[in-house]
Short mmCIF file of C-alpha atoms and ligand atoms in Angstrom, two decimals:
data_model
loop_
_atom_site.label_atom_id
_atom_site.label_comp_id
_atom_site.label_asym_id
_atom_site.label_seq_id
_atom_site.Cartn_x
_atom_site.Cartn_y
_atom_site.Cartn_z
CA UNK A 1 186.97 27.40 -200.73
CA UNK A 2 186.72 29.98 -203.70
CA UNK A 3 185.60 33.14 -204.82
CA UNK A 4 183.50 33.14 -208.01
CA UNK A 5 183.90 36.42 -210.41
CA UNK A 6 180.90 36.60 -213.04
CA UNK A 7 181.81 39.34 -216.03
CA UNK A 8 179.63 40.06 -218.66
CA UNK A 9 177.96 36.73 -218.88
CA UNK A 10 176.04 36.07 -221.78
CA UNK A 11 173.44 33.07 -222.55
CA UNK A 12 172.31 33.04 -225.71
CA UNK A 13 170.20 29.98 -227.21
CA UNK A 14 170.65 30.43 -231.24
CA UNK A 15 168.94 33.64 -232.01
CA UNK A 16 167.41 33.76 -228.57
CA UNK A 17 169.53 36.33 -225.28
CA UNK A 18 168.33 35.02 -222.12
CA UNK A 19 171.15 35.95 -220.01
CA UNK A 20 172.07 39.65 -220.75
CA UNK A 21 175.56 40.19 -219.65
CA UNK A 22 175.89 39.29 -215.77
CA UNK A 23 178.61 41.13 -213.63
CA UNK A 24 178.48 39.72 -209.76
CA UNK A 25 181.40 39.08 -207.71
CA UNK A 26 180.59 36.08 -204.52
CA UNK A 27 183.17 36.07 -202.20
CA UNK A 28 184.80 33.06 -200.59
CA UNK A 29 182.74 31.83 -197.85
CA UNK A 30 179.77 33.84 -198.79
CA UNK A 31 176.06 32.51 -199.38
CA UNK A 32 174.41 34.04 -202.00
CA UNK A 33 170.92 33.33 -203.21
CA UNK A 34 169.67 33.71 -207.14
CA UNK A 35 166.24 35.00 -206.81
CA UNK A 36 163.75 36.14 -209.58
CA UNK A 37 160.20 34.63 -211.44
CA UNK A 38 160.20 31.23 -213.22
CA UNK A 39 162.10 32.06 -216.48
CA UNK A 40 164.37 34.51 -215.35
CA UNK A 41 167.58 33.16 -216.21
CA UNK A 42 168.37 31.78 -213.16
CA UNK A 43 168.92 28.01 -213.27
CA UNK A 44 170.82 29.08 -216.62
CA UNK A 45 173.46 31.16 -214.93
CA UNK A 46 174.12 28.39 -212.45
CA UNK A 47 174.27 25.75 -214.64
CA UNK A 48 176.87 27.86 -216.63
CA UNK A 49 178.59 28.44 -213.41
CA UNK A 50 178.84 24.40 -212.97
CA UNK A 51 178.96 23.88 -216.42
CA UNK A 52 176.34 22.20 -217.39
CA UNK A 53 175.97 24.91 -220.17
CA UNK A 54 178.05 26.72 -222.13
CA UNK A 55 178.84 30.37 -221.26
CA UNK A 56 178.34 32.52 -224.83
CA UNK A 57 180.05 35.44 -223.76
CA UNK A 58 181.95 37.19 -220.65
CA UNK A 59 184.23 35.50 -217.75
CA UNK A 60 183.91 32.93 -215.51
CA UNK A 61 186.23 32.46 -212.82
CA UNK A 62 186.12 30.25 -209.73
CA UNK A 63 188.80 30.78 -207.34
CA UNK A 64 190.98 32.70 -209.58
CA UNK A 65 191.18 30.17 -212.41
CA UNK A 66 189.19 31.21 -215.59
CA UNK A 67 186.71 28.26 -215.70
CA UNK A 68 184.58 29.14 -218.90
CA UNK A 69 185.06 25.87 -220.81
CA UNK A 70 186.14 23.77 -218.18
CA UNK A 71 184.57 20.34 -217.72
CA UNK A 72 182.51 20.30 -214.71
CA UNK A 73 184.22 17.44 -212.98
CA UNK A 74 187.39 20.23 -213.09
CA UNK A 75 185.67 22.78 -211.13
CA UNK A 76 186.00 21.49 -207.85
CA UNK A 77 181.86 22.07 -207.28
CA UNK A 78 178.93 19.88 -205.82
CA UNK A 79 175.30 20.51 -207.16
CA UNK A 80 172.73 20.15 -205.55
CA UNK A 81 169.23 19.25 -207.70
CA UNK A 82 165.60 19.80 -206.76
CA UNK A 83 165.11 15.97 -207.64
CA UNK A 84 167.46 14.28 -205.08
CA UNK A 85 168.75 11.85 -208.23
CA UNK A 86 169.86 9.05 -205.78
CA UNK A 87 170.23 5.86 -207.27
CA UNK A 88 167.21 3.81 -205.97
CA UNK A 89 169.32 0.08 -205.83
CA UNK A 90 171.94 1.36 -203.63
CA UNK A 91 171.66 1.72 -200.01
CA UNK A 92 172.27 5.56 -198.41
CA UNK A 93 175.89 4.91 -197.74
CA UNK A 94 176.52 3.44 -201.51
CA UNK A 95 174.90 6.63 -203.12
CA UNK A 96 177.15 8.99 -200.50
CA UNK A 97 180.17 7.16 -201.70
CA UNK A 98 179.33 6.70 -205.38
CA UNK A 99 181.51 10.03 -206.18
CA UNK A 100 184.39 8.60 -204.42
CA UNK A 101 184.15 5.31 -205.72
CA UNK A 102 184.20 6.55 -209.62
CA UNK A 103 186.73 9.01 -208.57
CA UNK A 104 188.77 5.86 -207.12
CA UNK A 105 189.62 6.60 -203.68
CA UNK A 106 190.73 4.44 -201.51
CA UNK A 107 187.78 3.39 -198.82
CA UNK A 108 190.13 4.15 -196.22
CA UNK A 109 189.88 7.74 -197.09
CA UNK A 110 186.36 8.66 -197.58
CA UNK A 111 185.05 6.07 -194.90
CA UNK A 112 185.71 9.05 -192.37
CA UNK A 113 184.34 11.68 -194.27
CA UNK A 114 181.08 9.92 -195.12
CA UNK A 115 180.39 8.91 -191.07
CA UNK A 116 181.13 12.70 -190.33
CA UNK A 117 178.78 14.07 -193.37
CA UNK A 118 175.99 11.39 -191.97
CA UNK A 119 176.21 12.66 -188.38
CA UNK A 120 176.32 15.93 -189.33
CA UNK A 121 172.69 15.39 -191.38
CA UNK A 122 171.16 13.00 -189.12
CA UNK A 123 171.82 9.86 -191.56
CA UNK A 124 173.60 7.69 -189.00
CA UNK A 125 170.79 5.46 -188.56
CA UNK A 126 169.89 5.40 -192.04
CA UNK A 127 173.00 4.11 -193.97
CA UNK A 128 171.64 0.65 -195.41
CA UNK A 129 168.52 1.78 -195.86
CA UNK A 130 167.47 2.33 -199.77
CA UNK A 131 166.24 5.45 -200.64
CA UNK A 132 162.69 4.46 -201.41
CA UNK A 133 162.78 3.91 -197.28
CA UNK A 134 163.41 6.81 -196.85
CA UNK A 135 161.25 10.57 -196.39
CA UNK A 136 161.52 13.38 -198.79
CA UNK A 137 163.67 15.46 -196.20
CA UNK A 138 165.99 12.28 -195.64
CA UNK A 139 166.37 12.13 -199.39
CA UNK A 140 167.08 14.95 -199.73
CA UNK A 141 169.45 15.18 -197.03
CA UNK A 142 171.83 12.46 -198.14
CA UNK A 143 171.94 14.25 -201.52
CA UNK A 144 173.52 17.02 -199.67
CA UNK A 145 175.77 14.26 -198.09
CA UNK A 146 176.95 13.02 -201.14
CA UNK A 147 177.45 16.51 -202.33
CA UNK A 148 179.44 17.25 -198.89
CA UNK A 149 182.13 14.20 -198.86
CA UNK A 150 183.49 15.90 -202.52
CA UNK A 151 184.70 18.61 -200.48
CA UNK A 152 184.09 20.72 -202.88
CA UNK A 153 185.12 24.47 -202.83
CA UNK A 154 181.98 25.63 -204.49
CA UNK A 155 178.41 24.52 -203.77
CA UNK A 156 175.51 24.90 -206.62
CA UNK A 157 171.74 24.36 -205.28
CA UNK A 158 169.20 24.56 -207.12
CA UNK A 159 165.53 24.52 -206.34
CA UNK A 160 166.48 21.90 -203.78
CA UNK A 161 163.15 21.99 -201.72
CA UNK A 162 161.02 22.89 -204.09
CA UNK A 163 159.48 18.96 -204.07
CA UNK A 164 159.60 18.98 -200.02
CA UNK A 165 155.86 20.05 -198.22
CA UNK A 166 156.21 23.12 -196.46
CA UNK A 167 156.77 22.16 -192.83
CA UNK A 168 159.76 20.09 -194.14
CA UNK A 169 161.40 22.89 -196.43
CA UNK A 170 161.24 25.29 -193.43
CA UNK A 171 163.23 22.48 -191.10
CA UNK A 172 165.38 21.52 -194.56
CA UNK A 173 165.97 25.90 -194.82
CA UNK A 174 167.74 25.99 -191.57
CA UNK A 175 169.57 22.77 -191.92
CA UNK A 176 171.12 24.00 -194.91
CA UNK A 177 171.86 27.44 -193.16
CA UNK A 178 173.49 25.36 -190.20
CA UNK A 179 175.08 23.33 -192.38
CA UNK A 180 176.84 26.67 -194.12
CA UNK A 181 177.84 28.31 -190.81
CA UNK A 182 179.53 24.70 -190.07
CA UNK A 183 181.75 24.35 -193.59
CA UNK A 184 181.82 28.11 -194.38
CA UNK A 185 181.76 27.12 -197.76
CA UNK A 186 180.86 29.21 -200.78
CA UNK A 187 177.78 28.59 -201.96
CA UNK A 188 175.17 29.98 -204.62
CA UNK A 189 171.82 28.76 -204.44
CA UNK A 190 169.12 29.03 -206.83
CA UNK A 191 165.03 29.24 -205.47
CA UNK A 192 162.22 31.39 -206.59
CA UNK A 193 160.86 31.52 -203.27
CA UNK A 194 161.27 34.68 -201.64
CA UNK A 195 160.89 33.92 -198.53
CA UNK A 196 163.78 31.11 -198.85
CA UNK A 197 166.33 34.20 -199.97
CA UNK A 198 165.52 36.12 -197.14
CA UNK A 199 166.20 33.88 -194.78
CA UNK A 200 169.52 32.09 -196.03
CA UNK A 201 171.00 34.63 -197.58
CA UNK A 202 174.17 36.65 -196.83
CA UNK A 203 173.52 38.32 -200.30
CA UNK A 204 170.38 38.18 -202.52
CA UNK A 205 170.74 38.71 -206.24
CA UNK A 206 167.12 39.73 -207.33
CA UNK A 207 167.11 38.50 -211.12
CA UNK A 208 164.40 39.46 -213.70
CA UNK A 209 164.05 38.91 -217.56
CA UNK A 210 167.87 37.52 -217.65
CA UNK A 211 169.22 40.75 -215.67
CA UNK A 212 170.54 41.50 -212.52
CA UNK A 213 167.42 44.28 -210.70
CA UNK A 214 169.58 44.55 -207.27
CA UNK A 215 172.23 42.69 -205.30
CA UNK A 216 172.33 43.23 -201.46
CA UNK A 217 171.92 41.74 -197.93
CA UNK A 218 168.25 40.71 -197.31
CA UNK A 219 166.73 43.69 -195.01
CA UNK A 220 168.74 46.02 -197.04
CA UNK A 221 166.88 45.15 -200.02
CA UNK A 222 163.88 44.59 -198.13
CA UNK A 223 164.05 48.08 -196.46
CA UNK A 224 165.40 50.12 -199.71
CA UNK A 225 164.37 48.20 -203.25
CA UNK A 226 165.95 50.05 -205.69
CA UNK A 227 162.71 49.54 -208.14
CA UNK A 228 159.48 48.29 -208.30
CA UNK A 229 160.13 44.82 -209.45
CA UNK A 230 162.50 44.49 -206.34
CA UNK A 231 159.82 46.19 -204.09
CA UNK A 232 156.84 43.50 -205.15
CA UNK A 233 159.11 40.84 -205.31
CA UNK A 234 160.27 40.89 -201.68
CA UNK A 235 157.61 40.76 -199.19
CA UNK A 236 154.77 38.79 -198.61
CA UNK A 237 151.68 40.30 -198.58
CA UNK A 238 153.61 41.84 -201.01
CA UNK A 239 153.99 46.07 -200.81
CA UNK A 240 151.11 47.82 -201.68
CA UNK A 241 151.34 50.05 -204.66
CA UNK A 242 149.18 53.84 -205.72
CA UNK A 243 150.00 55.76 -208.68
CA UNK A 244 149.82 59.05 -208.27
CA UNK A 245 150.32 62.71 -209.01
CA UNK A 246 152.14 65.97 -207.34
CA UNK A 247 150.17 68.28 -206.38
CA UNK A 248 151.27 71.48 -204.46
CA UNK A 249 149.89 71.43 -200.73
CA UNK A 250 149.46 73.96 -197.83
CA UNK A 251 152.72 71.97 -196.31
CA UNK A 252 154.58 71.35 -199.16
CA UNK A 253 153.92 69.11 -201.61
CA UNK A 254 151.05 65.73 -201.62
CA UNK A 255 150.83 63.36 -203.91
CA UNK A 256 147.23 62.90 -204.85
CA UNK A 257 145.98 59.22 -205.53
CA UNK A 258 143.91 58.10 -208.56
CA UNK A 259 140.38 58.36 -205.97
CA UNK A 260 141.26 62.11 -205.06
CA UNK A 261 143.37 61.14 -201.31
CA UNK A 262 145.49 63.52 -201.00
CA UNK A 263 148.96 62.01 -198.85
CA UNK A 264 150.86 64.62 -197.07
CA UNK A 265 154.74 64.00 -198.23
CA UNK A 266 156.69 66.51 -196.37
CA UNK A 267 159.47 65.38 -194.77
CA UNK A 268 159.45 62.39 -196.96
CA UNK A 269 162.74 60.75 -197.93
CA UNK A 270 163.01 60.71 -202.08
CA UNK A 271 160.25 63.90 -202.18
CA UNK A 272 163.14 66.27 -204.19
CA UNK A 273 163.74 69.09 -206.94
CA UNK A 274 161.90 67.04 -210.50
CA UNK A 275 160.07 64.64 -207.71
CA UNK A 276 158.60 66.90 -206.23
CA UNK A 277 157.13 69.14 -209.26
CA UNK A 278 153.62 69.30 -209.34
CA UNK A 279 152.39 67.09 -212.19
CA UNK A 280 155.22 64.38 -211.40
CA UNK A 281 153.95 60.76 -211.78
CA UNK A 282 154.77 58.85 -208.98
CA UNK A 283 153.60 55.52 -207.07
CA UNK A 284 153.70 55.41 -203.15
CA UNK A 285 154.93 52.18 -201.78
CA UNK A 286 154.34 51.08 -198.18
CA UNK A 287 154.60 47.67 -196.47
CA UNK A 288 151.28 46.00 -195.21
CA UNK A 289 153.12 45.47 -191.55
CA UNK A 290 154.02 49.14 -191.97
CA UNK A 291 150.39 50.73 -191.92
CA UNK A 292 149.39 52.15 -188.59
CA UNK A 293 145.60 52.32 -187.31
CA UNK A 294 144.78 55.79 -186.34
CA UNK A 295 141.95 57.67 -185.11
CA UNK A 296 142.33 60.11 -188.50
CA UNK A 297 144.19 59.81 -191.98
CA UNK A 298 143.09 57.70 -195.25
CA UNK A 299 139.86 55.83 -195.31
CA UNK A 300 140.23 52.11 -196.39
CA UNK A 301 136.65 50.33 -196.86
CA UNK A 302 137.96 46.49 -195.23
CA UNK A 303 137.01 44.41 -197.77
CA UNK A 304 138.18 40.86 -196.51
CA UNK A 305 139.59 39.46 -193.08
CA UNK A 306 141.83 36.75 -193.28
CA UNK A 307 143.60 35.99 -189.43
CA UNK A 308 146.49 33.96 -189.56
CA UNK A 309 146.97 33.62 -185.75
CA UNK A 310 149.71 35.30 -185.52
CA UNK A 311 148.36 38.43 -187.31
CA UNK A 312 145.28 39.46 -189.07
CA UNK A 313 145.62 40.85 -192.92
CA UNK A 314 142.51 43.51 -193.52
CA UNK A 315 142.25 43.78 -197.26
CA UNK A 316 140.17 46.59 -198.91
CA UNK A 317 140.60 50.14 -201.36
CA UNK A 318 142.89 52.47 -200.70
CA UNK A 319 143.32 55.31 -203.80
CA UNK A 320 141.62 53.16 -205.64
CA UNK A 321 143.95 50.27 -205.61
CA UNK A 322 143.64 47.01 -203.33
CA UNK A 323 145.81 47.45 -200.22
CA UNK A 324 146.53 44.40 -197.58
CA UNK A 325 147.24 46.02 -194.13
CA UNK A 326 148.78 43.68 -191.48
CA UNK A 327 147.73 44.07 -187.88
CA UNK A 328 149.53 42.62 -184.69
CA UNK A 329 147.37 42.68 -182.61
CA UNK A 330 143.46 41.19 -182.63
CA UNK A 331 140.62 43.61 -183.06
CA UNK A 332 137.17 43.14 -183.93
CA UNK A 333 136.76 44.17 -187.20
CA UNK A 334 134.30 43.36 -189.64
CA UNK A 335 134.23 43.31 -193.39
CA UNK A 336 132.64 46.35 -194.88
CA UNK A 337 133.58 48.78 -191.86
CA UNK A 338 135.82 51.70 -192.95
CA UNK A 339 138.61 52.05 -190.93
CA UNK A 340 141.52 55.01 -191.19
CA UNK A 341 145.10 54.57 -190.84
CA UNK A 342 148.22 56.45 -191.16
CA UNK A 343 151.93 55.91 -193.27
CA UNK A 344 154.73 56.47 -191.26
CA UNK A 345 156.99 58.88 -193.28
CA UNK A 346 159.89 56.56 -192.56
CA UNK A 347 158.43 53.78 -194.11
CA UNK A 348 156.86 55.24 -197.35
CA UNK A 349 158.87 54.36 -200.10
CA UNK A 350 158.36 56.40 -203.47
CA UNK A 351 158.79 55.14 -206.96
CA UNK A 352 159.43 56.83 -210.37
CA UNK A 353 155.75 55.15 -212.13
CA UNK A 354 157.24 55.67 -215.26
CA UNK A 355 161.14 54.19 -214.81
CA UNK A 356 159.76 52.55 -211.71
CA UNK A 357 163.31 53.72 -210.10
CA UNK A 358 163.31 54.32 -206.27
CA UNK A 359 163.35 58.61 -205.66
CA UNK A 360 165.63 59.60 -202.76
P1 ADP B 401 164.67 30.09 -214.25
O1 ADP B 401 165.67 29.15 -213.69
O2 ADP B 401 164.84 31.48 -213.72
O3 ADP B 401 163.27 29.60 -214.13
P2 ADP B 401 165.85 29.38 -216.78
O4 ADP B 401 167.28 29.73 -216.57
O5 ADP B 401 165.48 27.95 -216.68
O6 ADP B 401 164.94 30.26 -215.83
O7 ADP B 401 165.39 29.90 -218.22
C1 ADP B 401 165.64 31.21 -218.67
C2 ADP B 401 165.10 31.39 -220.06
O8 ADP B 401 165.85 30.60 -220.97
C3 ADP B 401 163.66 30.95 -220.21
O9 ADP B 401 162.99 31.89 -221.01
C4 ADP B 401 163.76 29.62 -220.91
O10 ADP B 401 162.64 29.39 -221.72
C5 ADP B 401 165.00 29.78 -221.75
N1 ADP B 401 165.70 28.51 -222.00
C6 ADP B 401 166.20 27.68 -221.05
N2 ADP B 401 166.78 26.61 -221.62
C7 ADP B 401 166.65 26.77 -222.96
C8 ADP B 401 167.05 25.99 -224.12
N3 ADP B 401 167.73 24.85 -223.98
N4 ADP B 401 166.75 26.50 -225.33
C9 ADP B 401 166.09 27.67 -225.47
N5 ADP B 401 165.67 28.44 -224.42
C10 ADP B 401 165.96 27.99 -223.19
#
């Protein structure tokens, strides 16, 4: 097991920063997810955490030993790929103990360890089988047994069900949570599927741009994104988003969206001294699940009805912008009605438009 300490880590590709000086402490044990767009930087800081690519500047250290510069086999880590990378002549249990085998260990030894790591992922029945005889989730499960018999103290995933259809990465997701709660290992795992850090994380790091835009446990970030980016990112429907200006009310203060709705913000959390000055620029977040029918408030025109079963999303204008509200229970609704509904104060979350910094 091992702690991993990231200071100031750099990746620079000749003239080119893509990693802009990374500080993140993951303690032993803990699961923490890299999250962030397609070109963020996050494969990069992994694979300079495994070291598969040179750090350019700052500290690495895994377990207390500095470890920028250190060959990867001397990191004590397994890494886990979004192509499986089995070797398609060898049968499941050859691939499983191909590490061992290079690393010459007796058969003796890792015998044991590869039966347990096979029972433990369902493989028992599979172990002469070649891969090509195998399904995508088997595949990629006995990639995650060879990566288990190393033992390692560190475990690197990245994008590993990216390639797997989506009833199979939601099975895969909890495996690998189970499969955490069983080693306690450390692990960081790379995805840019949002919904995939919610669910396995202890910790997300939200990454944008080759920068770290919040670190936290999943409802916290969920419940109080520190920015915009963070806000969007996490969600899905995603939070909706109006710009907007203060404008003094008879209750205080409203902030008055670009078609002339006026939202009451007294009482608000974040609505404060410069916030709260009439002229202020800022956008009102609120979750789709978060909007509440009522009899009056804000008129949204329902554009489009899309019912997943479980819920219905009614998407249409509200202050001008397109807003998805999410609705638990059935109702007959019908494109083009207007319908009003209501922000709880608790769950309106207000943004600086121009820093697009969280207020309160
Ligand atoms: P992510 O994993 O978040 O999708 P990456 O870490 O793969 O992002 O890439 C981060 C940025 O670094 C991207 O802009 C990418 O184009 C750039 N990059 C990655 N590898 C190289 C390379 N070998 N040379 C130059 N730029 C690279």
């Amino acid at each position: 097991m091992a702690a991993v300490q990231l200071s100031g880590i750099y990746k620079r590709y000749g003239d080119t920063q893509v990693v802009h000086g990374i500080d993140l402490h993951i303690d032993d044990g803990e699961f923490v997810v890299l999250v962030g767009p397609s070109g963020c930087g996050k494969s990069t800081l992994m694979r300079m955490v495994a070291g598969l690519e040179e750090i350019s500047g700052g500290e690495l250290t895994i377990g207390g030993t500095r470890a920028n510069g250190l060959p990867p086999q001397q990191r004590n880590i397994s890494m886990v790929f979004q192509s499986y990378a089995l070797y398609p002549h060898l049968s499941v249990y050859d691939n499983i103990a191909f590490g061992p085998r290079i690393r010459k260990e007796a058969a003796t030894r890792f015998k044991p360890r590869i039966e347990a790591a096979a029972k433990m992922l369902n493989l028992s029945g599979y172990l002469d089988r070649l891969p090509r005889a195998l399904s995508g989730g088997q595949r990629q499960r006995v990639a995650m047994g060879r990566a288990v018999v190393r033992e390692p103290s560190l475990f690197l995933f990245d994008e590993p069900l990216s390639n797997l259809d989506a009833k199979l990465r939601v099975q895969m997701r909890t495996e690998i949570k189970a499969l955490h709660q069983r080693l306690k290992n450390t692990v960081i795992y790379v995805t840019h599927d949002q919904i995939e850090a919610m669910t396995m994380a202890d910790r997300i790091v939200v990454m944008n741009a080759g920068r770290i835009e919040q670190i936290g446990r999943p409802l916290e970030l969920y419940d109080r994104p520190a920015n915009l980016f963070v806000a969007s990112f996490l969600g899905s429907p995603s939070m909706n988003f109006a710009a907007g200006v203060m404008v003094s009310a008879a209750n205080g203060v409203a902030l008055q969206l670009g078609d002339g709705v006026q939202i009451p913000l007294h009482g608000v959390n974040g609505v404060s001294g410069a916030t709260a000055k009439p002229g202020a620029k800022v956008t009102l977040g609120v979750r789709p699940e978060h909007i509440e029918a009522s009899n009056e408030g804000i008129p949204m025109d329902v554009e489009v009805i899309e019912p997943t079963g479980a819920e219905t999303h009614l998407y249409g204008k509200i202050g001008g912008a397109s807003w998805c509200v999410t609705m638990r229970q059935r109702a007959s609704i019908e494109p083009g009605q207007r319908v009003t509904v209501r922000f709880p104060e608790q769950h309106m979350h207000l943004f600086d438009t121009e820093s697009g910094r969280r207020l309160g």
